PDB file of C-alpha atoms in Angstrom:
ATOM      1  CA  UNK R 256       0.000   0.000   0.000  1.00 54.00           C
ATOM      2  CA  UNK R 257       1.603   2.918  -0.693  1.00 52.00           C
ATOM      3  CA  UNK R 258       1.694   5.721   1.267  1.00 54.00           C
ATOM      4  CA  UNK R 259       0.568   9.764  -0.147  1.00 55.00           C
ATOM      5  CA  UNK R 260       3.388  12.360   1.358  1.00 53.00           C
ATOM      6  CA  UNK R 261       0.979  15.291   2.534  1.00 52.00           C
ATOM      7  CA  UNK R 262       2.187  18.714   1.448  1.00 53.00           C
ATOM      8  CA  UNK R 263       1.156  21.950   2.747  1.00 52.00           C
ATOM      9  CA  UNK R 264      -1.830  23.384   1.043  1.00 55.00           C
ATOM     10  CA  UNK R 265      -0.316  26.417  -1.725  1.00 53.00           C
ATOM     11  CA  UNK R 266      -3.617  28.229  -0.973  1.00 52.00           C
ATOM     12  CA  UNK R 267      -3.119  28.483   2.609  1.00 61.00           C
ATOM     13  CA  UNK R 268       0.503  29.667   2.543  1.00 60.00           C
ATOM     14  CA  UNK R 269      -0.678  32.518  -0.077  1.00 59.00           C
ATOM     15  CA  UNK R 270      -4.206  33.330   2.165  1.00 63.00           C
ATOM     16  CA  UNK R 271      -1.264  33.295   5.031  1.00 61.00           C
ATOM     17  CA  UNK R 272       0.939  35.735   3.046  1.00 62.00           C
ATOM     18  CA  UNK R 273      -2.030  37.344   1.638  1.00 64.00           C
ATOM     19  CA  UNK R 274      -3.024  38.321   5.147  1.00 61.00           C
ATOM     20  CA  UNK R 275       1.007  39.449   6.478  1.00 63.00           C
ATOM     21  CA  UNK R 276       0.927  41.569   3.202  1.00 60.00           C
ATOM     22  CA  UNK R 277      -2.306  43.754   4.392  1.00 59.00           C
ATOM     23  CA  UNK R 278      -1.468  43.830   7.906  1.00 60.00           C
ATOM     24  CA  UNK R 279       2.015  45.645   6.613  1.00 57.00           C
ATOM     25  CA  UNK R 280       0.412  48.178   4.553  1.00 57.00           C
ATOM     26  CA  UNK R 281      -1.837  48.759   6.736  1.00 55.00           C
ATOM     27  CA  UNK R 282       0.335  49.650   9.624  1.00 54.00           C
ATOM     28  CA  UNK R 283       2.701  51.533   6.990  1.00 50.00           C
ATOM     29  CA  UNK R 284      -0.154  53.927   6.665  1.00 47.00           C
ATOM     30  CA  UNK R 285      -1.194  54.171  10.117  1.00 46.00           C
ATOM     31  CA  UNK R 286       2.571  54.673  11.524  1.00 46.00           C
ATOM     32  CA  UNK R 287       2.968  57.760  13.337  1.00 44.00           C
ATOM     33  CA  UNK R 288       6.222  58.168  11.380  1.00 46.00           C
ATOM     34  CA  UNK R 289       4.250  59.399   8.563  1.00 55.00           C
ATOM     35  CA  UNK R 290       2.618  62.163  10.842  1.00 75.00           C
ATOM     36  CA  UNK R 291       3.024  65.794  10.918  1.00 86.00           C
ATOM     37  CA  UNK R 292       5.481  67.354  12.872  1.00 92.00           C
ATOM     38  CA  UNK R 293       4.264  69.564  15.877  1.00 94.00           C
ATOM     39  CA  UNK R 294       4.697  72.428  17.707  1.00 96.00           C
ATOM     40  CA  UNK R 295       5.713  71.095  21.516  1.00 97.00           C
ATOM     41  CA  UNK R 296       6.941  74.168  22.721  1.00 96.00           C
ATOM     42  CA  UNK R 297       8.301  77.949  22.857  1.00 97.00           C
ATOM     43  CA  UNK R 298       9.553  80.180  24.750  1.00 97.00           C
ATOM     44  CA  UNK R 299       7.772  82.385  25.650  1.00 97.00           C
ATOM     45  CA  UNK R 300       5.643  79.573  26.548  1.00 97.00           C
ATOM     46  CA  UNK R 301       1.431  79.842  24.818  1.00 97.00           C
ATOM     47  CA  UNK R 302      -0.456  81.348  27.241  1.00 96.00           C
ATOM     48  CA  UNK R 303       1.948  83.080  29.215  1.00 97.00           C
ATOM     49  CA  UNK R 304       2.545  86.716  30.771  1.00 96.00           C
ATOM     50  CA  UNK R 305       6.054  87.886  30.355  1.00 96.00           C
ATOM     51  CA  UNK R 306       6.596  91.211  32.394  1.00 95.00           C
ATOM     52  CA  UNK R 307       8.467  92.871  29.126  1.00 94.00           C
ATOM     53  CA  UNK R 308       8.520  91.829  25.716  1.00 95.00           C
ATOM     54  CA  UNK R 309      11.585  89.386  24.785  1.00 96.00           C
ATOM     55  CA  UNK R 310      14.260  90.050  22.435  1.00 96.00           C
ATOM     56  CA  UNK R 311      13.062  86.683  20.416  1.00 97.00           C
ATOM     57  CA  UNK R 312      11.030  83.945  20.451  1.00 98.00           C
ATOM     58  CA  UNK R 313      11.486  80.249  20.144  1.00 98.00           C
ATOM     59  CA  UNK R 314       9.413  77.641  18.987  1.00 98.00           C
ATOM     60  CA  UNK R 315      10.276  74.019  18.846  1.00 98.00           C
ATOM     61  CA  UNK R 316       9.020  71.573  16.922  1.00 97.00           C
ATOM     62  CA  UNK R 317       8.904  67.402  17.282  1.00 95.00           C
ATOM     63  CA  UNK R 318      10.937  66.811  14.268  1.00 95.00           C
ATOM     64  CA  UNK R 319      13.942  68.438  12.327  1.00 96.00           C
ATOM     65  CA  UNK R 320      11.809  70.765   9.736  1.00 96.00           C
ATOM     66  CA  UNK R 321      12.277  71.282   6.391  1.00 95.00           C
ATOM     67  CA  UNK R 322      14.365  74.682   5.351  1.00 94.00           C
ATOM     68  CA  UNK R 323      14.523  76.768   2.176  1.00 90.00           C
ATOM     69  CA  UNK R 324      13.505  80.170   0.860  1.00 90.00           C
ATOM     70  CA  UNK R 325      10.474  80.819   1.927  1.00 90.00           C
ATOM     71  CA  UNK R 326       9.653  77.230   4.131  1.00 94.00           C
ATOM     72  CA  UNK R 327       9.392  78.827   7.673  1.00 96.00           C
ATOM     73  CA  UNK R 328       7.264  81.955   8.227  1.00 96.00           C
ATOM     74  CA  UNK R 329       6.235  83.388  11.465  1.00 97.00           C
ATOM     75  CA  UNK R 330       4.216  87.277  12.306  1.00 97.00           C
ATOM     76  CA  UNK R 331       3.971  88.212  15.707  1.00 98.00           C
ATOM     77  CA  UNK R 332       1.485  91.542  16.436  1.00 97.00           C
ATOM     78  CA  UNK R 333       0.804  93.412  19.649  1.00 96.00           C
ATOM     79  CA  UNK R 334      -2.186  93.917  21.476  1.00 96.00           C
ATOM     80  CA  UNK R 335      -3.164  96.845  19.109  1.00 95.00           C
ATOM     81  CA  UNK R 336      -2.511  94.763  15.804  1.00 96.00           C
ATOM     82  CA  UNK R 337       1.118  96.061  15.049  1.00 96.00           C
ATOM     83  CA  UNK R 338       3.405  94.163  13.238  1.00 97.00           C
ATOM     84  CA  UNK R 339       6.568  93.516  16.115  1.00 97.00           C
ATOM     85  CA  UNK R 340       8.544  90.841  14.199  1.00 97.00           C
ATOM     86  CA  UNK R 341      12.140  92.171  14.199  1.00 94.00           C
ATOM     87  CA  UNK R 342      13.001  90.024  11.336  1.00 92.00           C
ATOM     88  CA  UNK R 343      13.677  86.801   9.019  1.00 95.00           C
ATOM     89  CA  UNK R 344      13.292  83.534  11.440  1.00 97.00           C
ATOM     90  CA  UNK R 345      16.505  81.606  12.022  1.00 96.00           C
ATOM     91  CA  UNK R 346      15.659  77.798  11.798  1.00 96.00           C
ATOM     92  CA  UNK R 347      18.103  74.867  13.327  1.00 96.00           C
ATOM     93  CA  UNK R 348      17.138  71.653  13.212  1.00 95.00           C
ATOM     94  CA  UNK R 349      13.995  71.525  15.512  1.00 96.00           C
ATOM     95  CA  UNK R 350      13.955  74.863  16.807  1.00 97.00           C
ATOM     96  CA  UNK R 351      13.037  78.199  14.921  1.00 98.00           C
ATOM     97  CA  UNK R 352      14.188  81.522  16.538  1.00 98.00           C
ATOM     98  CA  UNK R 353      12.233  84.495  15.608  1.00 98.00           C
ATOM     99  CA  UNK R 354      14.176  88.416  16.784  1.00 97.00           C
ATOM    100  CA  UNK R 355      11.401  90.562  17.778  1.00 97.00           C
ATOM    101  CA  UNK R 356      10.692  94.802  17.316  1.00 94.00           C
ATOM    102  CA  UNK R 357      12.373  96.757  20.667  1.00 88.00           C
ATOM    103  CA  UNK R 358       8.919  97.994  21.595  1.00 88.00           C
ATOM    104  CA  UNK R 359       5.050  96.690  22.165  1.00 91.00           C
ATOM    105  CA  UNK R 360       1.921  97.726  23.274  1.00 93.00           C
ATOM    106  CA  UNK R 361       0.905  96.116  26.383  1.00 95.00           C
ATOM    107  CA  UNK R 362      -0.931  93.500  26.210  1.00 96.00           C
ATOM    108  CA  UNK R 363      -1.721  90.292  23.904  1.00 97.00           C
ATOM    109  CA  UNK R 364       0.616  88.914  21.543  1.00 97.00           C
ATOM    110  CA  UNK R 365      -0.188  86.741  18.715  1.00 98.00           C
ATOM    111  CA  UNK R 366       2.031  84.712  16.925  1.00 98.00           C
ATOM    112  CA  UNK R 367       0.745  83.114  13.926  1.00 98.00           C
ATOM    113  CA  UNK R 368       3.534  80.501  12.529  1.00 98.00           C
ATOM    114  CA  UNK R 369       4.153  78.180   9.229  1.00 97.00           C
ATOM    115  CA  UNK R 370       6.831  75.639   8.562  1.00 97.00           C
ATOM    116  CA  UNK R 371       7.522  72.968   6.673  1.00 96.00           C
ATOM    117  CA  UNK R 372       7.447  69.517   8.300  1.00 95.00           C
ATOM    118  CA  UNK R 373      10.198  67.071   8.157  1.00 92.00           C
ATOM    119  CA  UNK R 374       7.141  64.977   5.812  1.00 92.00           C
ATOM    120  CA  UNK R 375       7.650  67.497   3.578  1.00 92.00           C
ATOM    121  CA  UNK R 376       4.361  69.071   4.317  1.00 93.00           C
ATOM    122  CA  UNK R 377       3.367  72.598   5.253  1.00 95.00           C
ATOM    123  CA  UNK R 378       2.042  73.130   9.105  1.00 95.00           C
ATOM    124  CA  UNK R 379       0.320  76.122  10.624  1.00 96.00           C
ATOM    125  CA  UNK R 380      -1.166  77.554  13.818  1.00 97.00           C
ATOM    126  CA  UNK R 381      -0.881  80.226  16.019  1.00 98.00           C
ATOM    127  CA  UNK R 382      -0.665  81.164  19.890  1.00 98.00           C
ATOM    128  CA  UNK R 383      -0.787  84.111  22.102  1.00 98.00           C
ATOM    129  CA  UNK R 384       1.321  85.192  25.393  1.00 98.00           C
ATOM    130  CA  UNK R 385       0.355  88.818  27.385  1.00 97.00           C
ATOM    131  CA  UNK R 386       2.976  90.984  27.396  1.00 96.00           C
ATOM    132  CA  UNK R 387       2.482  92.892  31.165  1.00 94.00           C
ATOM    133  CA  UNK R 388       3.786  95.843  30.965  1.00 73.00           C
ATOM    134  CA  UNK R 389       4.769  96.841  26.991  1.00 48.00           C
ATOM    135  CA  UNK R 390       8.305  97.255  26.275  1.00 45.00           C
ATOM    136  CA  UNK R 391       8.593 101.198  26.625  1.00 41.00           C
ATOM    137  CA  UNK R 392       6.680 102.163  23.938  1.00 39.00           C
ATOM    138  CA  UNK R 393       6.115 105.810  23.406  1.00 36.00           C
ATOM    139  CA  UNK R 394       2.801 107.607  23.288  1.00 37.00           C
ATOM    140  CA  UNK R 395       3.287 108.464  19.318  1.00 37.00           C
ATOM    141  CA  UNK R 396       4.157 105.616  18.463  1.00 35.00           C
ATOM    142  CA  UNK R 397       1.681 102.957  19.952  1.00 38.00           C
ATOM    143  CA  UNK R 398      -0.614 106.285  18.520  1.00 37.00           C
ATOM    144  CA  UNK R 399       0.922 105.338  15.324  1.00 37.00           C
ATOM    145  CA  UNK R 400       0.749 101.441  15.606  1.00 37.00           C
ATOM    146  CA  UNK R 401      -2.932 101.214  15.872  1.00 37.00           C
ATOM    147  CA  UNK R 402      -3.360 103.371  13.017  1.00 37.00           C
ATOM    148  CA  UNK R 403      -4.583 101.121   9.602  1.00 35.00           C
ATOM    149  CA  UNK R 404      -1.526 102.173   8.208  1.00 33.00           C
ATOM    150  CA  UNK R 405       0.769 100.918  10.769  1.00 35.00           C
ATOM    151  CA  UNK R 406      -0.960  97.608  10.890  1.00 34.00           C
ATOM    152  CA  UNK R 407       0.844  95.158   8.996  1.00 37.00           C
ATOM    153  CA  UNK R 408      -0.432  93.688   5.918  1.00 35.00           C
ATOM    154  CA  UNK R 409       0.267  90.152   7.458  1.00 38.00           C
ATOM    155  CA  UNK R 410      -2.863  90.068   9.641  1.00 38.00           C
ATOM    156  CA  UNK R 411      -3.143  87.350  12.041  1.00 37.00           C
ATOM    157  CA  UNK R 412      -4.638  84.675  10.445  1.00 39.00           C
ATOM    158  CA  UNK R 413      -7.791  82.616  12.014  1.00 36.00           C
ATOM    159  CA  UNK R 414      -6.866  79.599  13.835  1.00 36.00           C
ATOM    160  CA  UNK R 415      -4.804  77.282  12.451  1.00 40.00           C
ATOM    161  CA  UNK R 416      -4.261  78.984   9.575  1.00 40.00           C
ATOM    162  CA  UNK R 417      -0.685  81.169   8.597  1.00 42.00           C
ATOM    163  CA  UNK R 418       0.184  83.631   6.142  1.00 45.00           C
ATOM    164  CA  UNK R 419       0.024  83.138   2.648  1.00 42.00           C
ATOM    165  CA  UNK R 420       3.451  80.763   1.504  1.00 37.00           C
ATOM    166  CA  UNK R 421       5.551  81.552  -0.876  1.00 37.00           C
ATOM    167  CA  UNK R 422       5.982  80.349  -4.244  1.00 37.00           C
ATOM    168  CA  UNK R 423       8.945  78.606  -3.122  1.00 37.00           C
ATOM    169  CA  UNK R 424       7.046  76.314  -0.448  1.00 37.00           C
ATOM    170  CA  UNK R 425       5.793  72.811  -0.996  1.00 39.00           C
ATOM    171  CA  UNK R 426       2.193  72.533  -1.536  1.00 40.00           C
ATOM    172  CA  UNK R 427       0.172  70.672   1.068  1.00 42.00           C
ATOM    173  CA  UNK R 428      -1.341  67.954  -1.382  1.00 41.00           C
ATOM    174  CA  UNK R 429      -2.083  66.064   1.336  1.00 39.00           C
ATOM    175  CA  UNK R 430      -5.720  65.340   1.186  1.00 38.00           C
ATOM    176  CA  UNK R 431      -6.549  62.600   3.204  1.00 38.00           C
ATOM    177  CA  UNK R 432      -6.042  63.168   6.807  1.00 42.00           C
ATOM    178  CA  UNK R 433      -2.332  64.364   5.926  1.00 46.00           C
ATOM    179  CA  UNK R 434      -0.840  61.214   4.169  1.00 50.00           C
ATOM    180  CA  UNK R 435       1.593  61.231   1.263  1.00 50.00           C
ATOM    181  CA  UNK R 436      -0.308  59.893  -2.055  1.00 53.00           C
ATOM    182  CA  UNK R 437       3.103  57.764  -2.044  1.00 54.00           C
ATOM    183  CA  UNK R 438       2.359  55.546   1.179  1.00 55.00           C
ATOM    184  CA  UNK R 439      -1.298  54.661  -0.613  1.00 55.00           C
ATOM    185  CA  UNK R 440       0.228  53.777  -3.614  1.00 64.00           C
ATOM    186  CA  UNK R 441       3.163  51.704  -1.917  1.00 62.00           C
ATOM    187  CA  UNK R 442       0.357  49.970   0.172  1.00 64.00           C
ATOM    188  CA  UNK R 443      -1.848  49.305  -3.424  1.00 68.00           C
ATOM    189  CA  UNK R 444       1.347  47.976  -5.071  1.00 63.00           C
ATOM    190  CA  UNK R 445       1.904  44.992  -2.137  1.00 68.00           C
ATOM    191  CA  UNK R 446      -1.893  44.583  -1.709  1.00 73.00           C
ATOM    192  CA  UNK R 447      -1.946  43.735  -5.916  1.00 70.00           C
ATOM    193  CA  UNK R 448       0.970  41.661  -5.631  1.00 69.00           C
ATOM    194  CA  UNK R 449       0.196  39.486  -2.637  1.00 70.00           C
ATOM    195  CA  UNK R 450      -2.907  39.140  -4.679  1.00 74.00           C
ATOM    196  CA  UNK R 451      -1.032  37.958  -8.032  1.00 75.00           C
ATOM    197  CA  UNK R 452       0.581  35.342  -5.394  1.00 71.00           C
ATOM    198  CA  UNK R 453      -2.776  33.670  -4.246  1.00 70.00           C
ATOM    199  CA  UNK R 454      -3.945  33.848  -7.850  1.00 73.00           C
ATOM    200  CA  UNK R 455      -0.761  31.859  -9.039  1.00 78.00           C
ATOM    201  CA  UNK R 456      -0.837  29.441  -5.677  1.00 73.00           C
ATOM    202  CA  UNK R 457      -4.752  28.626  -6.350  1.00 73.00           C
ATOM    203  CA  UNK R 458      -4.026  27.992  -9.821  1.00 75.00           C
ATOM    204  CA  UNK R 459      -1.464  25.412  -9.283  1.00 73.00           C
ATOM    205  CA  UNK R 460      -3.156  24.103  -6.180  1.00 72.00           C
ATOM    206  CA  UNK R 461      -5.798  22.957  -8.720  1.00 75.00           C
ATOM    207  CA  UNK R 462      -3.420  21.863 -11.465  1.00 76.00           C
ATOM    208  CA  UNK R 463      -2.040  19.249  -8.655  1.00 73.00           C
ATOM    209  CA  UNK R 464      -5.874  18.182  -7.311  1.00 73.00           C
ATOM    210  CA  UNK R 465      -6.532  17.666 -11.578  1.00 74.00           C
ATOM    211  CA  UNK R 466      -3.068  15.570 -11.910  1.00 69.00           C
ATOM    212  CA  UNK R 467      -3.860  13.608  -8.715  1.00 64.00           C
TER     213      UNK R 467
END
């Protein structure tokens, strides 16, 4: 009597594959790697009251951004809408320094911010800190600041929103919840081909059952 060697079923090893294929691209998309980076702190810190206004302000971010012409923005007004920021930010690595103007009206600041994420994606928001006491602003010319023509043309944006970019900064053409059109069509290529696999493995699972 002879004696029929069992071998593993084809189909199940590709339905097993199959299944370790999906699970990967699924994770791959929902990996926090492929997430935003955020805003985790400053200095001043959001929220705030500082007795005088600082020379500069940091922000710092959870990953290393993205720099270029253009990439990191950032407009800080006063309580009466004036336009304080002292110049271009300087950006290193996680952290983005922006000088401030010597003088402020008392009061609320706003800092409205845009970078580019280490994704390669544009990010925006915006927080406030109270300035106490001003910075020794004169009479004329917090007079002068809350004049339309002293505000700056940079308003503060609503919330989570930034000043217009550049032409030099990467769209965001992120549209679905943030992710790179690349990760979905990485996952779609391995979903296809683990599905080529159980194609081929059915096919010559029955080839075997029709030689048998």
């Amino acid at each position: 009597m002879s004696h029929r060697i069992h071998t593993p079923c084809p189909f199940s090893a590709a339905t097993a594959l199959l299944a370790l294929v999906v699970g990967f691209a699924l994770t791959l998309v929902a990996s926090p790697a492929f997430a935003h980076d955020e805003l985790i702190g400053s200095s001043p810190a959001a929220g705030s009251e500082v007795d005088a206004l600082p020379a500069e302000i940091t922000l710092t971010f959870s990953g290393v951004l993205i720099d270029g012409a253009g990439t990191t923005q950032i407009v800080v007004t006063d309580a009466s809408g004036a336009d304080i920021t002292g110049g271009d930010p300087v950006l290193d690595g996680t952290k983005v320094t922006q000088p401030l103007a010597a003088s402020a009206a008392p009061g609320l600041v706003t800092v409205v911010w845009r970078v580019v994420s280490s994704d390669g994606h544009p990010v925006s928001d915006q927080f406030t800190f109270t300035v106490a006491g001003g910075s020794g602003a004169s009479p004329e010319a917090s007079a002068s600041a809350s004049s339309p023509a002293a505000t700056s043309s940079a308003a503060v944006a609503p919330t989570g929103t930034a000043p217009s970019p550049t032409e030099s900064a990467p769209a965001d053409d992120a549209g679905d919840g943030g992710m790179s059109p690349a990760v979905w069509i990485g996952a779609g290529v391995a979903i296809f081909a683990a599905l080529i696999a159980v194609f081929t493995a059915t096919s010559a699972a029955k080839r075997r059952r029709t030689e048998d």
